[in-house]
Coordinates of C-alpha atoms in Angstrom, one line a residue:
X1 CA 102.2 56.9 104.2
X2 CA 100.8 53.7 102.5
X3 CA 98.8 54.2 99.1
X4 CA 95.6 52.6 101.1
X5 CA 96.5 55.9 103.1
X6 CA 96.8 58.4 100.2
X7 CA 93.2 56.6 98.9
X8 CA 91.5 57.1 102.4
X9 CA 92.2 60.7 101.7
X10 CA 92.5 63.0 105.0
X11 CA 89.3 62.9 106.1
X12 CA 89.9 60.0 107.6
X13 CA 93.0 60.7 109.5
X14 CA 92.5 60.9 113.5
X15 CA 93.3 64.4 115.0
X16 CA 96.9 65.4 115.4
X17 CA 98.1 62.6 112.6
X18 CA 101.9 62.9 112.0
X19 CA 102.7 61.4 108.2
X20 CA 106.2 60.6 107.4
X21 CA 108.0 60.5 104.1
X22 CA 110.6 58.4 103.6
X23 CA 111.3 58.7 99.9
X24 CA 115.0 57.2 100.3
X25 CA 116.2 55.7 103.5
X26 CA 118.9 59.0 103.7
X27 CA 116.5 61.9 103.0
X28 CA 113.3 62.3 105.3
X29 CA 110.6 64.8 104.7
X30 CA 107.9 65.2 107.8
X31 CA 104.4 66.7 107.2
X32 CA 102.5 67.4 110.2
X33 CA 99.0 67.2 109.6
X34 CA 97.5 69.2 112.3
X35 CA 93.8 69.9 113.3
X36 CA 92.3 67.9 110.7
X37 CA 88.8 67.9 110.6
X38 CA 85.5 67.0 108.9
X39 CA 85.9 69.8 106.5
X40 CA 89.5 68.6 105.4
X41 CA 92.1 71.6 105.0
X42 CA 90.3 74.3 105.7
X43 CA 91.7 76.0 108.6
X44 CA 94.7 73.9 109.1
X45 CA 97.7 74.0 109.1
X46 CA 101.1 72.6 107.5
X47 CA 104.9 72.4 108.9
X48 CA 107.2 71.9 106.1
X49 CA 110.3 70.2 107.4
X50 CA 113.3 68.8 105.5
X51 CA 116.4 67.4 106.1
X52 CA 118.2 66.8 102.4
X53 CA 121.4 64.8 102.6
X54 CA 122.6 64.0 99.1
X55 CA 120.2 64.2 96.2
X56 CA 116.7 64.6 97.3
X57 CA 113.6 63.2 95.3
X58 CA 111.1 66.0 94.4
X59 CA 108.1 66.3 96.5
X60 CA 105.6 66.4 93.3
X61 CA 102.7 67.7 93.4
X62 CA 101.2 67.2 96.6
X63 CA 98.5 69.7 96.9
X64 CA 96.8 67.9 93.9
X65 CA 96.3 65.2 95.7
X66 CA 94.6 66.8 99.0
X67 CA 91.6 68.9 98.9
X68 CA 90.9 71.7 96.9
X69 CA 89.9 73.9 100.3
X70 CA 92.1 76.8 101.3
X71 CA 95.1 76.6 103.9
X72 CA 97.9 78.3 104.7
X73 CA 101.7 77.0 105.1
X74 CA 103.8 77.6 108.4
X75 CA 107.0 78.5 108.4
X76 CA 109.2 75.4 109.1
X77 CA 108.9 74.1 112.4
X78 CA 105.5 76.2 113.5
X79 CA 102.7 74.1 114.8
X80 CA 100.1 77.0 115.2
X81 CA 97.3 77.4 113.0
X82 CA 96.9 80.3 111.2
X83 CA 94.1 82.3 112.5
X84 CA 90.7 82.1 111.2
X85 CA 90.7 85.5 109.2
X86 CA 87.1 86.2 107.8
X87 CA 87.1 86.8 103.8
X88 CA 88.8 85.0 101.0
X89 CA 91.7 82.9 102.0
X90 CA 94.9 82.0 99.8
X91 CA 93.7 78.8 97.3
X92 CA 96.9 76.2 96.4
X93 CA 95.5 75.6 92.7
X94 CA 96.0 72.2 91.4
X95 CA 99.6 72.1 90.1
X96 CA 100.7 75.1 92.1
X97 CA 102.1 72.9 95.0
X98 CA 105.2 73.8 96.3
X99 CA 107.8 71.7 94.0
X100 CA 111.3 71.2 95.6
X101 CA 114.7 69.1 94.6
X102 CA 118.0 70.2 94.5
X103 CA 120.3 69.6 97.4
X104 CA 123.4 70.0 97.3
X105 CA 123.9 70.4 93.5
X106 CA 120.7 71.6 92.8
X107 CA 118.3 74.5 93.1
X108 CA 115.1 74.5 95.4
X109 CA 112.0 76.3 93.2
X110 CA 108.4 77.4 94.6
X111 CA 105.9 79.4 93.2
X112 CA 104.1 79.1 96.8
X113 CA 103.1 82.9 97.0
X114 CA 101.0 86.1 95.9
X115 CA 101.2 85.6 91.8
X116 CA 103.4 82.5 91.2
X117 CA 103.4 80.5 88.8
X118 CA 106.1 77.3 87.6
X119 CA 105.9 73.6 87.6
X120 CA 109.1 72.0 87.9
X121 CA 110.1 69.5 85.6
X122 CA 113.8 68.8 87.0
X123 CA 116.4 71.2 89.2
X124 CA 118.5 68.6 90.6
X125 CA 121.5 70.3 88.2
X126 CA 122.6 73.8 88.3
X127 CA 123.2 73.1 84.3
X128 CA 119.7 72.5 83.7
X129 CA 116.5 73.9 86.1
X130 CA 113.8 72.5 83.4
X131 CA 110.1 74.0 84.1
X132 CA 107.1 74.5 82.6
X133 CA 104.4 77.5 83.1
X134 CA 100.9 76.2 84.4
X135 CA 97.7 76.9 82.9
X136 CA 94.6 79.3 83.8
X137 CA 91.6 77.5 84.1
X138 CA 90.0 76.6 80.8
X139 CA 88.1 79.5 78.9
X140 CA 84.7 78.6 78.1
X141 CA 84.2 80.9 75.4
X142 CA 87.5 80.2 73.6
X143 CA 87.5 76.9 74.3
X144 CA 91.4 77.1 75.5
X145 CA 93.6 77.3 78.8
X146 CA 95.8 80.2 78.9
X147 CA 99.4 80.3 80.1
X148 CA 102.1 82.5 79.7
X149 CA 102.8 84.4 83.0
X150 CA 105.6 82.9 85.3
X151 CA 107.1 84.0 88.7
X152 CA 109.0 81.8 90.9
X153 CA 111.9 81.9 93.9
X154 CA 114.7 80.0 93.3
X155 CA 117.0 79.5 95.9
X156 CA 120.0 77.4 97.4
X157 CA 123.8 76.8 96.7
X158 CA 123.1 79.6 93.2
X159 CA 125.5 82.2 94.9
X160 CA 127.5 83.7 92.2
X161 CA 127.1 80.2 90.4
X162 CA 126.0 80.2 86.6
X163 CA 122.7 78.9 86.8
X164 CA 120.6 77.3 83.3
X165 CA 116.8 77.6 83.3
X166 CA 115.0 75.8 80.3
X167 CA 111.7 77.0 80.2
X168 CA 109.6 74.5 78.3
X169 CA 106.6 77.2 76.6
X170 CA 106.2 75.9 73.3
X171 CA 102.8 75.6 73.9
X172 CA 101.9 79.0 75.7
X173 CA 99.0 81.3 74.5
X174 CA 101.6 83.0 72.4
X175 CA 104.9 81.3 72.5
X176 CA 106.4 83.5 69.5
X177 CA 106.5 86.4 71.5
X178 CA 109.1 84.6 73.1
X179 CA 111.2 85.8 70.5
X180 CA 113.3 89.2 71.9
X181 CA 111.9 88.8 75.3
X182 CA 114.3 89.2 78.2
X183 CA 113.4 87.5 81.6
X184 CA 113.4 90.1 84.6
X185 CA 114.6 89.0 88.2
X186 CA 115.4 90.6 91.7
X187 CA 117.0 89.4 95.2
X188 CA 115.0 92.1 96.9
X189 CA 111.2 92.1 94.9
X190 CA 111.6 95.7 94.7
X191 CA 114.2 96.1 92.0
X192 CA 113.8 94.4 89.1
X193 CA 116.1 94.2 86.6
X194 CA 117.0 92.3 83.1
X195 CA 118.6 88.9 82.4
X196 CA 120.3 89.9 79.1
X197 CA 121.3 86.2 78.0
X198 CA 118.0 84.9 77.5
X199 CA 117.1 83.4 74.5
X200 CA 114.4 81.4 72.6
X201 CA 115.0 78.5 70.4
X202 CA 111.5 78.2 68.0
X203 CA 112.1 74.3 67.0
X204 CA 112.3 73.2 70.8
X205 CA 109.6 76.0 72.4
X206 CA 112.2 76.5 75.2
X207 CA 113.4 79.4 76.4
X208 CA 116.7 80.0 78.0
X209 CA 118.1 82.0 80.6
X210 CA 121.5 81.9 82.2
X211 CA 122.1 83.8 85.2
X212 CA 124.6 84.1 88.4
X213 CA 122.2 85.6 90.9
X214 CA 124.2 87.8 93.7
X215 CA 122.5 86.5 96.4
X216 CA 121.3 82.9 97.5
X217 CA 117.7 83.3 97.1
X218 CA 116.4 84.9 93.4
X219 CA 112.9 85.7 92.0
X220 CA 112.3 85.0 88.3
X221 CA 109.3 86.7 86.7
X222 CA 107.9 87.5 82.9
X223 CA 107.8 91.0 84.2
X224 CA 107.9 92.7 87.3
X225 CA 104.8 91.8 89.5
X226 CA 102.7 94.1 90.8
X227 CA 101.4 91.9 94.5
X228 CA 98.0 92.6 96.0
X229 CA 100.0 93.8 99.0
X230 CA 101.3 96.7 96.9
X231 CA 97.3 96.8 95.3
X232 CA 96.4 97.6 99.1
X233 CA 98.9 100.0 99.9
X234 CA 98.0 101.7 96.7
X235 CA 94.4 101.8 98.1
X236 CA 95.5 103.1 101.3
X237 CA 97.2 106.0 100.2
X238 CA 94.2 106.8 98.0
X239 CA 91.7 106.4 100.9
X240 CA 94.4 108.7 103.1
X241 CA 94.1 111.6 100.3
X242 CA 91.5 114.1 101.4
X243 CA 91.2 114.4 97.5
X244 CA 90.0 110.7 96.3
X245 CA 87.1 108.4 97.7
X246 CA 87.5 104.9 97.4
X247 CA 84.7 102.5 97.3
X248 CA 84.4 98.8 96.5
X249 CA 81.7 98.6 93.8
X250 CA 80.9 94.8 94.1
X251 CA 82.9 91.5 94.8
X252 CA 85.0 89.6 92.7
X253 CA 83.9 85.4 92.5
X254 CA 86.9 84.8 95.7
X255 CA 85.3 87.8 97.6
X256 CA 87.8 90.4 97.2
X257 CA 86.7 94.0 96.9
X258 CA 86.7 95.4 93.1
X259 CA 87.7 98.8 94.6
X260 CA 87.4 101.8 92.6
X261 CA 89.4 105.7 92.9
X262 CA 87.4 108.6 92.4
X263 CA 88.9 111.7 91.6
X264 CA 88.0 114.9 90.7
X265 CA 84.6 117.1 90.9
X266 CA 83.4 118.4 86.8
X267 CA 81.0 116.9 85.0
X268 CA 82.9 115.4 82.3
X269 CA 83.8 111.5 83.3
X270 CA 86.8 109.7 82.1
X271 CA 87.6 105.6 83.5
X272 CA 90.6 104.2 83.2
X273 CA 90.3 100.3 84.1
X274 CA 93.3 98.2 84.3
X275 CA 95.1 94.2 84.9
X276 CA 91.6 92.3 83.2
X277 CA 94.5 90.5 82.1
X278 CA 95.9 89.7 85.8
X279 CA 99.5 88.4 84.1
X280 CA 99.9 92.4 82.8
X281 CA 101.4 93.3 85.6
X282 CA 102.8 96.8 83.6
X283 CA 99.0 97.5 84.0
X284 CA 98.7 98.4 87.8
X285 CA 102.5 100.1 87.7
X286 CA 100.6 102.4 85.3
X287 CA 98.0 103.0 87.5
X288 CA 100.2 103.8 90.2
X289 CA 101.6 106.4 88.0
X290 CA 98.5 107.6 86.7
X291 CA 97.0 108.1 90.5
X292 CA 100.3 109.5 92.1
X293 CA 100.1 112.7 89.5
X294 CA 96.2 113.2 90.1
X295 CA 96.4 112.9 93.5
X296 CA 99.7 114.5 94.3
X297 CA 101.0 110.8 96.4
X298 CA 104.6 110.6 98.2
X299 CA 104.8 113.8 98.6
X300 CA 105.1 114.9 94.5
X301 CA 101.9 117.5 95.0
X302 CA 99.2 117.8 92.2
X303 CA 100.6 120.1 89.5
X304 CA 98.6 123.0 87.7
X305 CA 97.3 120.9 85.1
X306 CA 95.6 118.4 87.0
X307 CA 94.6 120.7 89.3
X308 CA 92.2 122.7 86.3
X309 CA 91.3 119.4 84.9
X310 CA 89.6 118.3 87.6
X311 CA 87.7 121.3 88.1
X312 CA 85.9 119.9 84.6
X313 CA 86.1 116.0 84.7
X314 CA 85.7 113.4 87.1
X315 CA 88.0 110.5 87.0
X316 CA 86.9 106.8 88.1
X317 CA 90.2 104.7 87.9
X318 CA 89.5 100.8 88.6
X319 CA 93.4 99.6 89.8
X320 CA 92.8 96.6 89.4
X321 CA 90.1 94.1 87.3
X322 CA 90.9 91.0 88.3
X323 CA 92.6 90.8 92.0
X324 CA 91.6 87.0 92.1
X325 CA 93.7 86.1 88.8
X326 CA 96.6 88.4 89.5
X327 CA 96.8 86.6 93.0
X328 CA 96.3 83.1 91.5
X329 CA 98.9 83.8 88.9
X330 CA 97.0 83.7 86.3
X331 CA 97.8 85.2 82.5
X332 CA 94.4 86.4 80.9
X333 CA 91.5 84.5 83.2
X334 CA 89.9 85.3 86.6
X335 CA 89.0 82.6 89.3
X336 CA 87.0 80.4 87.5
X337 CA 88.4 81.3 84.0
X338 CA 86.6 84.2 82.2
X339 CA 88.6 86.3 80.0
X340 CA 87.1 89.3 81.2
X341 CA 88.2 91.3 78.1
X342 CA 85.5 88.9 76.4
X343 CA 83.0 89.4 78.8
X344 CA 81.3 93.0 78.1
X345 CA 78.4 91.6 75.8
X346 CA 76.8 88.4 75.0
X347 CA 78.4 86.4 72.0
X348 CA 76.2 83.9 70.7
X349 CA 74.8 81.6 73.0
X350 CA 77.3 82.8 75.6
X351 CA 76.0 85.4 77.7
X352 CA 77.7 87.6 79.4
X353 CA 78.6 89.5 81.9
X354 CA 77.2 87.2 84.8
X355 CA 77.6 87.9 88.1
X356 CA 78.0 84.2 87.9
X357 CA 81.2 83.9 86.0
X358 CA 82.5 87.7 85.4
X359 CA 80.7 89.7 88.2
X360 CA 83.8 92.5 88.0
X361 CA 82.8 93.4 84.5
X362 CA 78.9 93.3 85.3
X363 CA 79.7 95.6 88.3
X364 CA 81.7 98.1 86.1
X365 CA 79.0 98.0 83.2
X366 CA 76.6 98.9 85.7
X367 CA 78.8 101.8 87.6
X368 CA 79.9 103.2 83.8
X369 CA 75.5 103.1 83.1
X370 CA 74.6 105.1 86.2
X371 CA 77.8 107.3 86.0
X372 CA 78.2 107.7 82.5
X373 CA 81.2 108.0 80.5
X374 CA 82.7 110.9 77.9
X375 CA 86.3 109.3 77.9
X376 CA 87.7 105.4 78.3
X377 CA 90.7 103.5 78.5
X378 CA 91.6 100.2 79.3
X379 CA 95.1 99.3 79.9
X380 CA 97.5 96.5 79.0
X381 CA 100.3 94.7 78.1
X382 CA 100.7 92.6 75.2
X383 CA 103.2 89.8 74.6
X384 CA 104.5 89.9 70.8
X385 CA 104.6 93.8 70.4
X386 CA 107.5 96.0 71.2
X387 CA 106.0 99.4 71.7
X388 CA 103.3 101.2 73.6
X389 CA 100.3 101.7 71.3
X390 CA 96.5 102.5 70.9
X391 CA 94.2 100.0 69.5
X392 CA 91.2 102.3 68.7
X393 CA 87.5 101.5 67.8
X394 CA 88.0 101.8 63.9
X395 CA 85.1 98.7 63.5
X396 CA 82.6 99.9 65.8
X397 CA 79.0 100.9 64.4
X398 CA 79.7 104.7 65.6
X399 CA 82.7 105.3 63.7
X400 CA 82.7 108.4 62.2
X401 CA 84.4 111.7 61.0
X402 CA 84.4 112.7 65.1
X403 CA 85.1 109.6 66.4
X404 CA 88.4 108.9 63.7
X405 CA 89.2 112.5 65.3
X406 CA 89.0 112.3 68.8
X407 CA 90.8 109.2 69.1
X408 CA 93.4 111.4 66.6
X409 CA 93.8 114.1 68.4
X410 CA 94.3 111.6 71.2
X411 CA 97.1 109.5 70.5
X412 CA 98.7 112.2 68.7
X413 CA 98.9 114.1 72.2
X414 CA 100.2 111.5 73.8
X415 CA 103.5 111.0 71.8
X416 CA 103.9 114.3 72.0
X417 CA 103.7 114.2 76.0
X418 CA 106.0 111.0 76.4
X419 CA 108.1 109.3 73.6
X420 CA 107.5 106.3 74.9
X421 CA 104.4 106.3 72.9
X422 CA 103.8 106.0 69.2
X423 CA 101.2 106.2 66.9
X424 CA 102.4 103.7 63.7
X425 CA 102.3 100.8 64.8
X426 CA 99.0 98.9 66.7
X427 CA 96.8 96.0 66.0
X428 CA 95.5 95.9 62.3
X429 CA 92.3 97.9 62.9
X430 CA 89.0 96.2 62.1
X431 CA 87.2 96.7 58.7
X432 CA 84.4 99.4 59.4
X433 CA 81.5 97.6 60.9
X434 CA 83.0 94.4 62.4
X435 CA 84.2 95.3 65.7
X436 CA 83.6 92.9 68.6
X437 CA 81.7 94.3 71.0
X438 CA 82.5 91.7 73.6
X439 CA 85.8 93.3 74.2
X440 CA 85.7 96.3 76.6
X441 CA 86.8 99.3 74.8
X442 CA 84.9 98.3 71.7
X443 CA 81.6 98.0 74.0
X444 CA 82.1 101.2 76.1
X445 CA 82.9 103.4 73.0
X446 CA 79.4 102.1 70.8
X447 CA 77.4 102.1 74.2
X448 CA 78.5 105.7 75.5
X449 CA 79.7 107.3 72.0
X450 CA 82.6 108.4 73.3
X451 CA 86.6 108.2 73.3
X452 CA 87.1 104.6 73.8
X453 CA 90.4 103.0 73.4
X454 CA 92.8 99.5 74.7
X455 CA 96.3 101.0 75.8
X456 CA 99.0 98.3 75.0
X457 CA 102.7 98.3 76.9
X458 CA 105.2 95.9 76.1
X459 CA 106.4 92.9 77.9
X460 CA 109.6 93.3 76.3
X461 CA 112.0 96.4 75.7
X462 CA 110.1 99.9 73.8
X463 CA 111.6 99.4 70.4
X464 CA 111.4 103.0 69.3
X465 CA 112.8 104.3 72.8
X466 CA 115.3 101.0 74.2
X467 CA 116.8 100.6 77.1
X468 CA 118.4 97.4 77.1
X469 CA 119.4 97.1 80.8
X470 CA 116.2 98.1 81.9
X471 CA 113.6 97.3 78.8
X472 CA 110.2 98.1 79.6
X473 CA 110.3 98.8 83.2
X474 CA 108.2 99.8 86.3
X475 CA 109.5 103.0 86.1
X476 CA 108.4 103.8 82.3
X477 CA 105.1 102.0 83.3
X478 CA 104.2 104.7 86.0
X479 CA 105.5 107.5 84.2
X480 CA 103.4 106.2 81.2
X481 CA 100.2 106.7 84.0
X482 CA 101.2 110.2 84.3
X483 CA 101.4 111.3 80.8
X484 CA 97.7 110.1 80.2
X485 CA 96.8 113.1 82.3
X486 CA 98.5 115.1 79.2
X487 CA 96.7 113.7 76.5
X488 CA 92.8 113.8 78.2
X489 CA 93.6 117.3 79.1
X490 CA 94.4 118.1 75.3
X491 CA 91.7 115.6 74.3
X492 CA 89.3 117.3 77.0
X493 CA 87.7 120.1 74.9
X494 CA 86.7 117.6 72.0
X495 CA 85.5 114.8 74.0
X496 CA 81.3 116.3 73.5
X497 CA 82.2 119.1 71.0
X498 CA 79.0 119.1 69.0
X499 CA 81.0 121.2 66.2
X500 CA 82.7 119.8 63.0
X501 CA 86.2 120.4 65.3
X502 CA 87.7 118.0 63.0
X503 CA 87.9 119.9 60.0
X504 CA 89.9 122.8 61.2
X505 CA 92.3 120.7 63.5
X506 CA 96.0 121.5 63.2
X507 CA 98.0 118.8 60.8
X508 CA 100.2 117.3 63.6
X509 CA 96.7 116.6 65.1
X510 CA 95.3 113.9 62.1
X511 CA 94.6 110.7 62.6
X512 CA 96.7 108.0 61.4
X513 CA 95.9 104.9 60.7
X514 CA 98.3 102.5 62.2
X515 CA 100.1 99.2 60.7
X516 CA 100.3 95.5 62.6
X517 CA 104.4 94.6 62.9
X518 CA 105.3 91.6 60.6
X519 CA 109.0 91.1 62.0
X520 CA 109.2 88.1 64.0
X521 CA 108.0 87.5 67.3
X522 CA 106.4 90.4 67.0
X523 CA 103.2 90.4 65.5
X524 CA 99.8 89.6 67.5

């Protein structure tokens, strides 16, 4: 493959083209090019072959160098095309090629699946796998490209071998929160567990893990994922329950379906919306947690409590916001780089939402506007901050005696129902007045006057409940889910109580105005 080649581009390669690599005389690497046509990529497909002997010289970057079209990789050896499959199709973004060296000293690497993310910088040394995390798209409105979320296999001659990964994330969206974060990995992508000697040097911006994975093939991740494949299966069993409907209120800019639980029959409506953020993967475990207790999933039956609370509210529960970033591997953006949590009203010159650039916001505004909505919560994860918390809507324009109480009464349930919460410690709330209304929960509470609240979960371990093997898990995620179901219910009577409820509420019920951590690495 001559550089005259690589300039041609392969558009005009003849049909059935076979391009060989020869980066070093000993190590060949063969790249069928298969059913190339006018449109370039787009339904073809690739066989991956190599035969490494020695050291092998990295095979950088090539999907930046072919067209941006979507395709599809065969397993070694293949030569079938993947069948044309109507809908969106997998995208290889620019710098998400597959990235291999190694041989027989070092360690193969690939992010070449549903939410990875690395670039590799160097794995030819088991001492030394240097990466780096690749960027979201740019961000119009705040002028930056995100990155923070990573997930990649590693794989090879790592057996029960001490294995050093440099992570090179000085300059990541918020490289301090670094600081006390433990990677997470699995040999199975179903258990997930901690990789306790990690650590994060602040003068260098690397973080380092060292790790002797039990098998020959390991996934590395910032946090457990949560796939699309699971988001469908979750779906599923919600369509399969004769007490949910699911419908797909719009499309997201790669065509997926935004899809959208409802359950319950009274005429109170709460929403729950989750993963704007697509790299919070903690999100979606929470919403698996949150619709297994409504509905009653796996077998676990719905319990008493649910079953009278949704004799008076309806619950619409949005999985997932952003499908197209979460499969892109994206931290905060969606396909083409909105930060949907900045998307809910126009700010300045910026409008927004479009159906241009955030179409899964404008299709929940306008589902939450026909609905209605007495009760909100959007739920995250946030880097720096070890705890679960409540950022509330202290700055918003309807801030009042009722509103300081609901959301009160609210949080105050909720540690009560799972000590996994807390109610000290959150984001410094806004001075009265001053809240921005482009961020969801801000909007939803001024626009419906109603309980409206962002639920935070850590990335790290829950500082006022640790578990140091575990840290924040899966597990605490989901059974975070279920305990919202404890604090609506309490929060249920209140939510259009046209009373002065708030001056006769018990004292374990009061409001409390919660404090921004200053230790290091942890504040926002």
């Amino acid at each position: 493959w001559t550089s005259s080649a690589v300039k041609a581009g392969p558009r005009s390669w003849p049909t059935g083209t076979i391009i060989s690599f020869r980066p070093r005389p000993v190590t060949p690497v063969l790249l069928s090019a298969l059913l190339l046509s006018s449109r370039g990529l787009q339904g073809s497909a690739f066989s991956l072959t190599s035969s490494i002997l020695g050291r092998s010289a990295a095979l950088r970057g090539f999907g930046t160098s072919l067209p941006s079209s979507p395709f599809s990789l065969t397993p070694s050896g293949s030569r079938q095309p993947f069948a044309a499959r109507p809908g969106p199709r997998p995208v290889l973004a620019a710098g998400r090629a597959l990235r291999m060296s190694g041989g027989a000293s070092g360690v193969e690497v690939s992010c070449d699946f549903d939410a990875g993310n690395i670039e590799v910088i160097d794995s030819s040394s088991l001492s030394n796998v240097s990466l780096k995390v690749r960027a979201d798209p740019h961000t119009e409105l705040e002028k930056k490209a995100h990155k923070q979320w990573f997930y990649f296999r590693a794989s090879g001659d790592i057996k029960g071998k001490e294995v050093t990964y440099n992570l090179q994330c000085g300059d990541c969206s918020y490289a301090h929160a670094f600081i006390g974060t433990t990677v997470v990995y699995s040999t199975d992508r179903k258990e997930w567990k901690r990789v306790a000697a990690t650590s994060f040097d602040k003068a260098s911006g690397v973080m380092t893990w060292r790790h002797a994975a039990p098998s020959g093939v390991a996934w590395y991740a910032y946090f457990a994922p949560y796939s699309h494949e699971q988001h469908q299966d979750l779906v599923a069993a919600c369509a399969s329950s004769p007490l949910a409907s699911v419908r797909s209120i719009g499309r997201t800019l790669d065509g997926r379906s935004l899809d959208m639980v409802t359950v319950g029959e009274g005429p109170l409506k709460a929403w729950v919306i989750h993963r704007q953020h697509p790299g919070e993967s903690q999100a979606e475990w929470f919403a698996e947690g949150l619709l297994r207790r409504l509905l009653g999933l796996h077998g676990e039956g719905q319990d008493g409590l649910v079953r009278s609370l949704l004799r008076d509210m309806t619950f619409h529960i949005i999985p997932s916001m952003n499908p197209d970033g979460a499969l892109r591997g994206h931290l905060r953006t969606n396909a083409c780089g909105a930060n949907l949590n900045r998307e809910w009203a126009t700010t300045g010159d910026y409008v927004a939402p479009t159906l241009e650039r955030s179409p899964e916001v404008f299709h929940t505004l306008r589902e939450m506007d026909a609905l209605g909505v007495d009760a909100f919560v959007d739920v995250h994860g946030d880097e720096a901050m070890p705890y679960n918390f409540i950022s509330g809507a202290e700055g918003c324009p309807n801030w009042n005696d009722r509103m300081k109480a609901l959301q009160g009464l609210f949080v105050r349930a909720y540690e009560r129902s799972n000590p996994d919460m807390q109610s000290h410690y959150s984001y410094e709330p806004d001075e009265a007045g001053k809240a921005n209304l482009a961020i969801c929960s801000n909007q939803v509470c001024s626009r419906f006057d109603c309980l409206g609240v962002t639920l935070e979960m850590p990335f790290k371990d829950c500082k006022t409940n640790p578990d140091p093997a575990s840290g924040w898990s899966p597990s605490r995620s989901m059974s975070l889910g279920r305990s919202l179901v404890d604090a609506i219910a309490y929060a249920k009577p209140y939510l259009r109580n046209k009373a002065n409820f708030w001056e006769s509420l018990p004292e374990h019920d009061a409001y409390i105005c919660p404090v921004e951590s200053k230790e290091e690495g942890e504040a926002a």
